[in-house]
Amino acid sequence: MATVKHKILVLSGKGGVGKSTFSAQLSFALADMNYQVGLLDIDICGPSNPKMLGLEGQEIHQSNLGWSPVYVESNLGVMSIGFMLPDPDEAVIWRGPRKNGIIKQFLKDVYWGELDFLVVDAPPGTSDEHISIVQFLQATGIDGAIIVTTPQQVSLIDVRKEVNFCKKVGIQVLGVVENMSGLSQYLADFKFTKPTETGEHSDITEWALEYMRANAPELLNLVACTEVFDSSGGGATRMCREMGVPFLGKVPLDPQLCKAAEEGRSCFFDQKCRVSAPALYSIIKKLVPRESMENGA
């Protein structure tokens, strides 16, 4: 860890809020900025990063320097227990001490080389894995934690606990990201259906798009937005204000981003994630100072 300049934890209070998706896209973005990046997946029971970085079926190799990460690109390495399972459907049924042991091995025995950023994707909650990673990393310094949530109260209740966990163990909260902040998609990417008398839906997408092209082509450049989760309580913005932590921004629920995660690719690589990629990049620019982006970490 002495050769790692910056260590960032990605946390969430609730599962299923898109924390691993954010970790993967943050790593892709930092690597695209020509940083040397490592992504450490310490979600022992639910490792998602091999899938989200297009590395399924890869294995860890041993050298005289230690375990070698699996590389997406020459400047983006990944370590996950998912690479060590004989079968991807295999359940990891471990008690706390064994989880702590593998996390310690990941930190001590993996040869990352010189890294600008190590992104640590932690499981949801505040249990064994979180205590272990904090204890093991504090000696070499942790830059802070990014906390990912969705807008509704049922998620924010647990995120408040995560913020208090960080305060108790002395980790700076770099900021909170409100993920899935409303469904946003270009009108041209929607599928249109018409309900029938039997309650089924017939696909009229081609007709609808052709009608817009002929009669109102400007509509095809509009983004349609709708609220998926109830944010009447103020969402993450209000929670951050009340708890005195930075709010980094909102990322919409974008089907194209979901597809990029399923296919294990960066949302910044092409123009498909036209709604979510700019939102993610805006958040990442807040995390990486301009002088670092220009001169290196």
PDB file of N, CA and C in Angstrom, residues 20 39-61 67-70 78-94 102-103 106 110 112 121:
ATOM      1  N   SER A  20     -21.544  -0.702  -6.986  1.00  0.00           N
ATOM      2  CA  SER A  20     -20.530  -1.367  -7.807  1.00  0.00           C
ATOM      3  C   SER A  20     -20.481  -0.779  -9.205  1.00  0.00           C
ATOM      4  N   LEU A  39      -8.767  -1.445  -8.803  1.00  0.00           N
ATOM      5  CA  LEU A  39     -10.113  -1.596  -8.250  1.00  0.00           C
ATOM      6  C   LEU A  39     -10.131  -2.861  -7.407  1.00  0.00           C
ATOM      7  N   LEU A  40     -10.343  -2.693  -6.107  1.00  0.00           N
ATOM      8  CA  LEU A  40     -10.357  -3.815  -5.172  1.00  0.00           C
ATOM      9  C   LEU A  40     -11.784  -4.081  -4.731  1.00  0.00           C
ATOM     10  N   ASP A  41     -12.279  -5.260  -5.046  1.00  0.00           N
ATOM     11  CA  ASP A  41     -13.647  -5.662  -4.727  1.00  0.00           C
ATOM     12  C   ASP A  41     -13.620  -6.485  -3.435  1.00  0.00           C
ATOM     13  N   ILE A  42     -14.092  -5.876  -2.318  1.00  0.00           N
ATOM     14  CA  ILE A  42     -14.103  -6.622  -1.057  1.00  0.00           C
ATOM     15  C   ILE A  42     -15.518  -7.064  -0.672  1.00  0.00           C
ATOM     16  N   ASP A  43     -16.421  -7.064  -1.657  1.00  0.00           N
ATOM     17  CA  ASP A  43     -17.742  -7.635  -1.434  1.00  0.00           C
ATOM     18  C   ASP A  43     -17.590  -9.147  -1.603  1.00  0.00           C
ATOM     19  N   ILE A  44     -17.271  -9.812  -0.513  1.00  0.00           N
ATOM     20  CA  ILE A  44     -16.885 -11.218  -0.564  1.00  0.00           C
ATOM     21  C   ILE A  44     -18.045 -12.110  -1.012  1.00  0.00           C
ATOM     22  N   CYS A  45     -19.246 -11.807  -0.549  1.00  0.00           N
ATOM     23  CA  CYS A  45     -20.388 -12.674  -0.850  1.00  0.00           C
ATOM     24  C   CYS A  45     -21.087 -12.321  -2.161  1.00  0.00           C
ATOM     25  N   GLY A  46     -20.852 -11.122  -2.678  1.00  0.00           N
ATOM     26  CA  GLY A  46     -21.517 -10.712  -3.917  1.00  0.00           C
ATOM     27  C   GLY A  46     -20.597  -9.945  -4.824  1.00  0.00           C
ATOM     28  N   PRO A  47     -19.493 -10.568  -5.289  1.00  0.00           N
ATOM     29  CA  PRO A  47     -18.533  -9.840  -6.134  1.00  0.00           C
ATOM     30  C   PRO A  47     -19.109  -9.568  -7.525  1.00  0.00           C
ATOM     31  N   SER A  48     -19.279  -8.288  -7.866  1.00  0.00           N
ATOM     32  CA  SER A  48     -19.889  -7.905  -9.147  1.00  0.00           C
ATOM     33  C   SER A  48     -18.882  -7.376 -10.156  1.00  0.00           C
ATOM     34  N   ASN A  49     -17.710  -6.961  -9.677  1.00  0.00           N
ATOM     35  CA  ASN A  49     -16.796  -6.242 -10.563  1.00  0.00           C
ATOM     36  C   ASN A  49     -16.217  -7.060 -11.713  1.00  0.00           C
ATOM     37  N   PRO A  50     -15.966  -8.364 -11.564  1.00  0.00           N
ATOM     38  CA  PRO A  50     -15.517  -9.108 -12.751  1.00  0.00           C
ATOM     39  C   PRO A  50     -16.506  -8.993 -13.913  1.00  0.00           C
ATOM     40  N   LYS A  51     -17.795  -9.014 -13.604  1.00  0.00           N
ATOM     41  CA  LYS A  51     -18.813  -8.871 -14.641  1.00  0.00           C
ATOM     42  C   LYS A  51     -18.830  -7.446 -15.196  1.00  0.00           C
ATOM     43  N   MET A  52     -18.769  -6.458 -14.296  1.00  0.00           N
ATOM     44  CA  MET A  52     -18.943  -5.065 -14.705  1.00  0.00           C
ATOM     45  C   MET A  52     -17.737  -4.483 -15.424  1.00  0.00           C
ATOM     46  N   LEU A  53     -16.595  -5.193 -15.366  1.00  0.00           N
ATOM     47  CA  LEU A  53     -15.419  -4.737 -16.115  1.00  0.00           C
ATOM     48  C   LEU A  53     -15.060  -5.692 -17.250  1.00  0.00           C
ATOM     49  N   GLY A  54     -15.990  -6.589 -17.569  1.00  0.00           N
ATOM     50  CA  GLY A  54     -15.783  -7.491 -18.704  1.00  0.00           C
ATOM     51  C   GLY A  54     -14.695  -8.515 -18.483  1.00  0.00           C
ATOM     52  N   LEU A  55     -14.531  -8.982 -17.224  1.00  0.00           N
ATOM     53  CA  LEU A  55     -13.428  -9.885 -16.885  1.00  0.00           C
ATOM     54  C   LEU A  55     -13.908 -11.257 -16.415  1.00  0.00           C
ATOM     55  N   GLU A  56     -15.133 -11.618 -16.711  1.00  0.00           N
ATOM     56  CA  GLU A  56     -15.641 -12.920 -16.282  1.00  0.00           C
ATOM     57  C   GLU A  56     -14.790 -14.047 -16.877  1.00  0.00           C
ATOM     58  N   GLY A  57     -14.530 -15.056 -16.050  1.00  0.00           N
ATOM     59  CA  GLY A  57     -13.751 -16.200 -16.510  1.00  0.00           C
ATOM     60  C   GLY A  57     -12.251 -16.030 -16.373  1.00  0.00           C
ATOM     61  N   GLN A  58     -11.799 -14.841 -15.966  1.00  0.00           N
ATOM     62  CA  GLN A  58     -10.363 -14.609 -15.783  1.00  0.00           C
ATOM     63  C   GLN A  58      -9.904 -15.179 -14.438  1.00  0.00           C
ATOM     64  N   GLU A  59      -8.615 -15.453 -14.336  1.00  0.00           N
ATOM     65  CA  GLU A  59      -8.055 -16.012 -13.104  1.00  0.00           C
ATOM     66  C   GLU A  59      -6.885 -15.164 -12.616  1.00  0.00           C
ATOM     67  N   ILE A  60      -6.652 -15.253 -11.305  1.00  0.00           N
ATOM     68  CA  ILE A  60      -5.504 -14.569 -10.689  1.00  0.00           C
ATOM     69  C   ILE A  60      -4.246 -15.406 -10.922  1.00  0.00           C
ATOM     70  N   HIS A  61      -3.146 -14.730 -11.215  1.00  0.00           N
ATOM     71  CA  HIS A  61      -1.875 -15.436 -11.412  1.00  0.00           C
ATOM     72  C   HIS A  61      -0.906 -15.069 -10.292  1.00  0.00           C
ATOM     73  N   TRP A  67       0.306 -11.974  -5.730  1.00  0.00           N
ATOM     74  CA  TRP A  67      -0.804 -12.134  -6.665  1.00  0.00           C
ATOM     75  C   TRP A  67      -0.819 -10.980  -7.661  1.00  0.00           C
ATOM     76  N   SER A  68      -1.085 -11.291  -8.907  1.00  0.00           N
ATOM     77  CA  SER A  68      -1.189 -10.237  -9.927  1.00  0.00           C
ATOM     78  C   SER A  68      -2.655  -9.909 -10.167  1.00  0.00           C
ATOM     79  N   PRO A  69      -3.024  -8.627 -10.163  1.00  0.00           N
ATOM     80  CA  PRO A  69      -4.399  -8.269 -10.501  1.00  0.00           C
ATOM     81  C   PRO A  69      -4.720  -8.673 -11.939  1.00  0.00           C
ATOM     82  N   VAL A  70      -5.996  -8.761 -12.235  1.00  0.00           N
ATOM     83  CA  VAL A  70      -6.439  -9.003 -13.606  1.00  0.00           C
ATOM     84  C   VAL A  70      -6.624  -7.633 -14.256  1.00  0.00           C
ATOM     85  N   VAL A  78      -7.729  -5.130 -11.567  1.00  0.00           N
ATOM     86  CA  VAL A  78      -8.867  -5.472 -10.717  1.00  0.00           C
ATOM     87  C   VAL A  78      -8.531  -6.706  -9.884  1.00  0.00           C
ATOM     88  N   MET A  79      -8.940  -6.684  -8.617  1.00  0.00           N
ATOM     89  CA  MET A  79      -8.803  -7.852  -7.754  1.00  0.00           C
ATOM     90  C   MET A  79     -10.147  -8.120  -7.094  1.00  0.00           C
ATOM     91  N   SER A  80     -10.597  -9.373  -7.179  1.00  0.00           N
ATOM     92  CA  SER A  80     -11.889  -9.750  -6.621  1.00  0.00           C
ATOM     93  C   SER A  80     -11.876 -11.229  -6.298  1.00  0.00           C
ATOM     94  N   ILE A  81     -12.622 -11.604  -5.278  1.00  0.00           N
ATOM     95  CA  ILE A  81     -12.749 -13.029  -4.968  1.00  0.00           C
ATOM     96  C   ILE A  81     -13.480 -13.755  -6.091  1.00  0.00           C
ATOM     97  N   GLY A  82     -14.201 -12.983  -6.929  1.00  0.00           N
ATOM     98  CA  GLY A  82     -14.879 -13.585  -8.067  1.00  0.00           C
ATOM     99  C   GLY A  82     -13.932 -14.306  -9.010  1.00  0.00           C
ATOM    100  N   PHE A  83     -12.660 -13.890  -9.050  1.00  0.00           N
ATOM    101  CA  PHE A  83     -11.670 -14.556  -9.895  1.00  0.00           C
ATOM    102  C   PHE A  83     -11.198 -15.879  -9.300  1.00  0.00           C
ATOM    103  N   MET A  84     -11.512 -16.115  -8.018  1.00  0.00           N
ATOM    104  CA  MET A  84     -10.983 -17.276  -7.311  1.00  0.00           C
ATOM    105  C   MET A  84     -11.997 -18.401  -7.165  1.00  0.00           C
ATOM    106  N   LEU A  85     -13.232 -18.151  -7.583  1.00  0.00           N
ATOM    107  CA  LEU A  85     -14.276 -19.161  -7.420  1.00  0.00           C
ATOM    108  C   LEU A  85     -14.211 -20.171  -8.561  1.00  0.00           C
ATOM    109  N   PRO A  86     -14.267 -21.475  -8.251  1.00  0.00           N
ATOM    110  CA  PRO A  86     -14.236 -22.484  -9.323  1.00  0.00           C
ATOM    111  C   PRO A  86     -15.463 -22.426 -10.223  1.00  0.00           C
ATOM    112  N   ASP A  87     -16.561 -21.929  -9.662  1.00  0.00           N
ATOM    113  CA  ASP A  87     -17.819 -21.811 -10.399  1.00  0.00           C
ATOM    114  C   ASP A  87     -18.414 -20.448 -10.056  1.00  0.00           C
ATOM    115  N   PRO A  88     -18.782 -19.626 -11.054  1.00  0.00           N
ATOM    116  CA  PRO A  88     -19.328 -18.296 -10.741  1.00  0.00           C
ATOM    117  C   PRO A  88     -20.614 -18.335  -9.927  1.00  0.00           C
ATOM    118  N   ASP A  89     -21.296 -19.481  -9.925  1.00  0.00           N
ATOM    119  CA  ASP A  89     -22.523 -19.615  -9.136  1.00  0.00           C
ATOM    120  C   ASP A  89     -22.254 -20.114  -7.716  1.00  0.00           C
ATOM    121  N   GLU A  90     -20.993 -20.331  -7.403  1.00  0.00           N
ATOM    122  CA  GLU A  90     -20.615 -20.843  -6.084  1.00  0.00           C
ATOM    123  C   GLU A  90     -20.889 -19.800  -5.006  1.00  0.00           C
ATOM    124  N   ALA A  91     -21.578 -20.207  -3.930  1.00  0.00           N
ATOM    125  CA  ALA A  91     -21.843 -19.302  -2.809  1.00  0.00           C
ATOM    126  C   ALA A  91     -20.639 -19.262  -1.875  1.00  0.00           C
ATOM    127  N   VAL A  92     -20.292 -18.069  -1.410  1.00  0.00           N
ATOM    128  CA  VAL A  92     -19.217 -17.903  -0.426  1.00  0.00           C
ATOM    129  C   VAL A  92     -19.869 -17.835   0.947  1.00  0.00           C
ATOM    130  N   ILE A  93     -19.709 -18.903   1.733  1.00  0.00           N
ATOM    131  CA  ILE A  93     -20.361 -18.997   3.043  1.00  0.00           C
ATOM    132  C   ILE A  93     -19.270 -18.959   4.103  1.00  0.00           C
ATOM    133  N   TRP A  94     -18.844 -17.748   4.422  1.00  0.00           N
ATOM    134  CA  TRP A  94     -17.736 -17.554   5.351  1.00  0.00           C
ATOM    135  C   TRP A  94     -18.173 -16.735   6.543  1.00  0.00           C
ATOM    136  N   ILE A 102      -9.062 -12.823   4.008  1.00  0.00           N
ATOM    137  CA  ILE A 102      -8.899 -12.635   2.559  1.00  0.00           C
ATOM    138  C   ILE A 102      -8.718 -11.161   2.223  1.00  0.00           C
ATOM    139  N   ILE A 103      -9.388 -10.277   2.971  1.00  0.00           N
ATOM    140  CA  ILE A 103      -9.207  -8.837   2.730  1.00  0.00           C
ATOM    141  C   ILE A 103      -7.767  -8.445   3.048  1.00  0.00           C
ATOM    142  N   PHE A 106      -5.630  -9.550   0.229  1.00  0.00           N
ATOM    143  CA  PHE A 106      -5.772  -8.673  -0.935  1.00  0.00           C
ATOM    144  C   PHE A 106      -4.902  -7.419  -0.798  1.00  0.00           C
ATOM    145  N   VAL A 110      -1.208  -8.714  -2.846  1.00  0.00           N
ATOM    146  CA  VAL A 110      -1.430  -8.357  -4.255  1.00  0.00           C
ATOM    147  C   VAL A 110      -0.383  -7.332  -4.670  1.00  0.00           C
ATOM    148  N   TRP A 112       0.264  -4.538  -6.748  1.00  0.00           N
ATOM    149  CA  TRP A 112      -0.387  -3.529  -7.579  1.00  0.00           C
ATOM    150  C   TRP A 112       0.623  -2.702  -8.371  1.00  0.00           C
ATOM    151  N   ASP A 121     -14.277  -1.179  -3.516  1.00  0.00           N
ATOM    152  CA  ASP A 121     -15.725  -1.381  -3.580  1.00  0.00           C
ATOM    153  C   ASP A 121     -16.131  -2.289  -2.421  1.00  0.00           C
TER     154      ASP A 121
END
